[in-house]
Tab-separated table of C-alpha atoms in Angstrom:
chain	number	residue	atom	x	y	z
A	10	UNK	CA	-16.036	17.845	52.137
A	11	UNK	CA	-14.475	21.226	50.851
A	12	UNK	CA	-10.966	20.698	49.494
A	13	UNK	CA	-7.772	22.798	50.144
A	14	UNK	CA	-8.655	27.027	49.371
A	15	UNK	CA	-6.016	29.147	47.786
A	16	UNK	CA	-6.355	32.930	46.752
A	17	UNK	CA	-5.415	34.458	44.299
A	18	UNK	CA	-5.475	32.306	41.913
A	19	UNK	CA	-3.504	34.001	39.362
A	20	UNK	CA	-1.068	37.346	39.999
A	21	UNK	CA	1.501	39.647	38.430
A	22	UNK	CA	3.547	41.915	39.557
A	23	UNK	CA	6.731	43.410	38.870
A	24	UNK	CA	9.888	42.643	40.278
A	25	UNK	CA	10.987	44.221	43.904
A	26	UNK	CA	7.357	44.739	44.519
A	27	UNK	CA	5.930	42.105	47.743
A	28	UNK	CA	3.054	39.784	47.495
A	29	UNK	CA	0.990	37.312	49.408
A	30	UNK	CA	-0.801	34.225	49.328
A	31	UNK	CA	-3.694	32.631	51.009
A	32	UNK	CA	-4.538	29.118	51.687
A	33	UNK	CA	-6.977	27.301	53.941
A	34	UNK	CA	-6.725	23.738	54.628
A	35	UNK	CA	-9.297	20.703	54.624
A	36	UNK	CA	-11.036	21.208	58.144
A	37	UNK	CA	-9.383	19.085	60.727
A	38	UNK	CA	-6.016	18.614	58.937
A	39	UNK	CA	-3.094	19.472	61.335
A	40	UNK	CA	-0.413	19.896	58.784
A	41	UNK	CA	0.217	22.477	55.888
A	42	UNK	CA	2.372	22.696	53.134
A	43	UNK	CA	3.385	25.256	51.034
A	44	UNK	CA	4.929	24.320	47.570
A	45	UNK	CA	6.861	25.827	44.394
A	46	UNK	CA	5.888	24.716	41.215
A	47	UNK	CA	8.770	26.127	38.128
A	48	UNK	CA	7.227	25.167	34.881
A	49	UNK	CA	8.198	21.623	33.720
A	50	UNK	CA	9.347	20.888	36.951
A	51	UNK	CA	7.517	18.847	40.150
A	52	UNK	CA	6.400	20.485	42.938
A	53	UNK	CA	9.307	21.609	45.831
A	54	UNK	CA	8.517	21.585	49.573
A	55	UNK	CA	9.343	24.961	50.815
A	56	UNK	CA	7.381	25.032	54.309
A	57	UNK	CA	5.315	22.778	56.572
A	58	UNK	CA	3.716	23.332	59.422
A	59	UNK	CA	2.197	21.179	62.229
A	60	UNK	CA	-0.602	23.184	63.979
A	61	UNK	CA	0.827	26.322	64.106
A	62	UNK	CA	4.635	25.448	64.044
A	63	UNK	CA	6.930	24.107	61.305
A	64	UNK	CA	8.308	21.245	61.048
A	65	UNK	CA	10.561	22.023	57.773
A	66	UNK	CA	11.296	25.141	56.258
A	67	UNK	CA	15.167	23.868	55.135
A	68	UNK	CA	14.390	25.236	51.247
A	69	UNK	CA	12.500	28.454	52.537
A	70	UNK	CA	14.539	31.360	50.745
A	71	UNK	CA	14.666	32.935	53.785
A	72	UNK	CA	15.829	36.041	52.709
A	73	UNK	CA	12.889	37.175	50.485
A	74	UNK	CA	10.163	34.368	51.505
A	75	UNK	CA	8.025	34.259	54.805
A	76	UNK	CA	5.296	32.211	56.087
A	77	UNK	CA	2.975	32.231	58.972
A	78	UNK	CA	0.038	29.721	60.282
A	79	UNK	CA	-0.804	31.789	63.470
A	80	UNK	CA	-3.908	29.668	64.753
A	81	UNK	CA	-2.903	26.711	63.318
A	82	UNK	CA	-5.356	27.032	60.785
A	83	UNK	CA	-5.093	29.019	57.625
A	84	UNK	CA	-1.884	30.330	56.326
A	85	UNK	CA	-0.191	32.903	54.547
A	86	UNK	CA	3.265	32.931	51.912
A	87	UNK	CA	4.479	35.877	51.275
A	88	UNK	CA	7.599	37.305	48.976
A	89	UNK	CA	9.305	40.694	49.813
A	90	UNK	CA	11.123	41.667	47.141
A	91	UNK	CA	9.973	39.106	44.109
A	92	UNK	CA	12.793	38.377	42.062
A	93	UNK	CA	11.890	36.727	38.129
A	94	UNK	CA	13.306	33.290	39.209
A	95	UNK	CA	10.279	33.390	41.711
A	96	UNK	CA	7.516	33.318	38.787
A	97	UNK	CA	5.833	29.806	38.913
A	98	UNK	CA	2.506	28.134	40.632
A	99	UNK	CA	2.334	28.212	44.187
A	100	UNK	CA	0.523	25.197	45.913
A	101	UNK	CA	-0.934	24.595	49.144
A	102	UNK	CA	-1.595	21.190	50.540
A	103	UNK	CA	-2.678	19.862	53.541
A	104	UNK	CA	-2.477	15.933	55.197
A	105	UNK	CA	-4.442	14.901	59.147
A	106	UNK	CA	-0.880	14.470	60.240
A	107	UNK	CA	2.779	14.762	59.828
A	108	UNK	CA	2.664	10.780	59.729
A	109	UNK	CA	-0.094	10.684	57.428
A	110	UNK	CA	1.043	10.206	53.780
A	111	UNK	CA	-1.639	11.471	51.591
A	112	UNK	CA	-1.570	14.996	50.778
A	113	UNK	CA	-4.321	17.128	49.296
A	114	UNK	CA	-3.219	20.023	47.543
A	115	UNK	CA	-5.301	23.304	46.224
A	116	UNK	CA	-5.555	24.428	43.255
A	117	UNK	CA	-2.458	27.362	43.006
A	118	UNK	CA	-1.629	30.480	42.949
A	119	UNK	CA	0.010	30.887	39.556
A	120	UNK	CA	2.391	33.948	39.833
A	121	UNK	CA	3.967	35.746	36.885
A	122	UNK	CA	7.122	38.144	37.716
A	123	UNK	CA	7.407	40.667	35.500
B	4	UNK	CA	20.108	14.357	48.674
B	5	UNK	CA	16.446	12.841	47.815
B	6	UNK	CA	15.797	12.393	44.936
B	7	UNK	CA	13.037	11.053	42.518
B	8	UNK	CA	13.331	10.391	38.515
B	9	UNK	CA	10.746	9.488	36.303
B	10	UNK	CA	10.531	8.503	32.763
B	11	UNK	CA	9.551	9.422	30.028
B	12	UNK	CA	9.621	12.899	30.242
B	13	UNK	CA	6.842	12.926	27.668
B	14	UNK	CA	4.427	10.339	26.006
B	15	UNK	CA	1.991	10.880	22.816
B	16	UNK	CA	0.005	7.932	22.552
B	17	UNK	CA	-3.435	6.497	20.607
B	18	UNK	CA	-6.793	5.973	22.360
B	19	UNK	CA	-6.888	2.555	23.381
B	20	UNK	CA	-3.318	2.440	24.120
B	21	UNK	CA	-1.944	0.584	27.058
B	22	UNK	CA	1.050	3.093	28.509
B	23	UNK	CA	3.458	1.968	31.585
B	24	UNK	CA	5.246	4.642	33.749
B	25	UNK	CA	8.201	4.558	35.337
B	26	UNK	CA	9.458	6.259	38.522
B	27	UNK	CA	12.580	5.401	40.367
B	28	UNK	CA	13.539	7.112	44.184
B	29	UNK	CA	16.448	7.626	46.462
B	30	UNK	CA	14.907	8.538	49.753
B	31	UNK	CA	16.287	8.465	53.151
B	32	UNK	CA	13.940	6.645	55.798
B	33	UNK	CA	11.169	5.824	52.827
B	34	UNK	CA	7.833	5.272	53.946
B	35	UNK	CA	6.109	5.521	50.942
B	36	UNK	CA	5.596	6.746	47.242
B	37	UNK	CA	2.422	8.193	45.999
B	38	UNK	CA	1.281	9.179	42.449
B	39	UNK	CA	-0.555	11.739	41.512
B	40	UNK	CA	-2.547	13.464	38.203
B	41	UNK	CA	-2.293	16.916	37.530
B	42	UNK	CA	-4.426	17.477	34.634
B	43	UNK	CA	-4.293	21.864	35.124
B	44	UNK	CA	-3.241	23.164	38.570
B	45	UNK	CA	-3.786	20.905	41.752
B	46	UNK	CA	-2.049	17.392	41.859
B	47	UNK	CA	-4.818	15.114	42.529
B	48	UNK	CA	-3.865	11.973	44.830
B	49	UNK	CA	-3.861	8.574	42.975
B	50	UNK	CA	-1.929	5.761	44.684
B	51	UNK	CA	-0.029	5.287	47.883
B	52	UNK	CA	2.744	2.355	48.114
B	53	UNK	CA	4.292	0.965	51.083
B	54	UNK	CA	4.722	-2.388	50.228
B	55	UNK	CA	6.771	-4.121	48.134
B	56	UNK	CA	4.586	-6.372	45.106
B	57	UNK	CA	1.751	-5.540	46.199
B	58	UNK	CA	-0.539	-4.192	42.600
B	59	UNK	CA	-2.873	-0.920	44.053
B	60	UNK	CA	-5.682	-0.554	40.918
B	61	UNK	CA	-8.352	1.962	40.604
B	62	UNK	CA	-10.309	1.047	37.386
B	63	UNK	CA	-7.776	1.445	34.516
B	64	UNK	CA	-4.877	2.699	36.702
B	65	UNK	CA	-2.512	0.250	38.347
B	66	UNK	CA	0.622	1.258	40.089
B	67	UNK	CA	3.286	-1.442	41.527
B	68	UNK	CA	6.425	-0.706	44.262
B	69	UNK	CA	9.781	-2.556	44.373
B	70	UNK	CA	11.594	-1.948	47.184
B	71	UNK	CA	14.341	-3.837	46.374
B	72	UNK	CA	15.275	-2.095	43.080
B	73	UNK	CA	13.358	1.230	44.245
B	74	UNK	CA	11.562	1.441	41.269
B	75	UNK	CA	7.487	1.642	40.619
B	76	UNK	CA	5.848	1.938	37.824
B	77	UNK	CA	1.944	3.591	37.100
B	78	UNK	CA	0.203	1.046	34.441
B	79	UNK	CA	-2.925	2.884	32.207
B	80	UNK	CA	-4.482	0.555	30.066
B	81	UNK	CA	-7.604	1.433	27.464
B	82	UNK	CA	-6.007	5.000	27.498
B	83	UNK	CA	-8.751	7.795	27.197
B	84	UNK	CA	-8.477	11.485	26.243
B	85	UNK	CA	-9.061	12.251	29.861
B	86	UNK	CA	-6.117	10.733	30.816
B	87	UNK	CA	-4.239	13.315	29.152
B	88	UNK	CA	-2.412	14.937	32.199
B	89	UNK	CA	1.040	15.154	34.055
B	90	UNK	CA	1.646	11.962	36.385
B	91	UNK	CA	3.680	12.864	39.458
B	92	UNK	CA	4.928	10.233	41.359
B	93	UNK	CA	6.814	11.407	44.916
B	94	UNK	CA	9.002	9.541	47.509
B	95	UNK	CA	7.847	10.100	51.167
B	96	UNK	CA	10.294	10.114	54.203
B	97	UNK	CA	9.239	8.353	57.456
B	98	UNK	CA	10.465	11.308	59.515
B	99	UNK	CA	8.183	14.258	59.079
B	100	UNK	CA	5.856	12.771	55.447
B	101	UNK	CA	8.157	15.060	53.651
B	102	UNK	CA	7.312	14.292	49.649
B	103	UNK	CA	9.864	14.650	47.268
B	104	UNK	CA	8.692	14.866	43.362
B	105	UNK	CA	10.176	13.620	40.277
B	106	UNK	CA	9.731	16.601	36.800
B	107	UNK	CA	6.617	14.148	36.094
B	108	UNK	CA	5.850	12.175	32.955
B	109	UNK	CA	3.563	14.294	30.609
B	110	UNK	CA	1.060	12.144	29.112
B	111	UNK	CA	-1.005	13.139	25.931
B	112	UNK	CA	-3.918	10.472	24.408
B	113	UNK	CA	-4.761	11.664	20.734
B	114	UNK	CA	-7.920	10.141	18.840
């Protein structure tokens, strides 16, 4: 079975400038998550989605972040501007259900802010 | 506020070494708390508790829950240089399986 697919894997930009991230899910799982990993720290929830709507986005920097699962499938994050507070590993997991515990998670986008 | 600590923050141990984890939780409607490795990049899943006493063990891993004191703790005996990784453990609400981490517990097994 193919496990949770993120792209990039690494990226760096400079500050002000936008990027995006990619991740596809484990085939059949309904709900995505998008996380923010800060060096040293554990991973924070910032979206998830059920199908193609979400469920929590209550830590979502709204203001600079944005994140879309149009067909309930694959997703994209994206920040517009990047600030340096933003550098860290982003990481996409995915669970069958909202009330199933067990959460897979890809393998990151680590992004440096320069 | 959830909210998940775990101790020690760091651990250098010998091969062979038994080591014992600790996480403790504050989380509203709890469900559940998992653990998980993260030896480079993607957390991989370990345990999932829901009930209170009850020992989950996967070869050389062991990982208990107390409900009462909200407390668990991850149990690696025999410890190998493989085991050298970041344990996460993470407190899951019943309302929408929203996880909240602890900072981890970075483990290191020298020879």
């Amino acid at each position: 079975e193919a496990g949770v697919a993120q792209s990039p894997r690494y990226k760096i930009i400079e500050k002000r400038q936008s990027v995006a991230f990619w991740c596809n899910p484990i085939s059949g799982h309904a709900t995505l998550y998008w996380y923010q990993q800060i060096l040293g720290q554990g991973p924070k929830l910032l979206i998830q989605f059920q199908n193609n709507g979400v469920v929590d986005d209550s830590q979502l920097p709204k203001d600079r972040f944005s994140a879309e699962r149009l067909k309930g499938v694959d997703s994209t994050l994206k920040i517009q501007p990047a600030k340096l507070e933003d550098s860290a590993v982003y990481l996409c997991a995915s669970s069958l259900g909202t009330h199933t515990d067990t959460q897979y998670f890809g393998p990151g986008t680590r992004l440096t802010v320069l | 506020e959830d909210k998940v600590v775990q101790s020690p923050l760091s651990l250098v141990v010998h091969e062979g070494d038994t080591v014992t984890l600790n996480c403790s939780y504050e989380v509203t409607n709890f469900r559940s708390l998992l653990w998980y490795k993260q030896e480079k990049k993607a957390p991989t899943f370990l345990f999932m508790l829901t009930s209170s006493g009850i020992e989950k063990k996967s070869g050389r891993l062991s990982s208990i829950l107390d409900k009462k004191e909200l407390f668990s703790i991850l149990n690696i005996t025999a410890t190998q240089t493989g085991d050298s990784a970041v344990y996460l453990c993470a407190g899951n609400t019943g309302t929408a399986s929203k996880l909240t981490f602890g900072t981890g517990t970075r483990l290191q097994v020298t020879l």
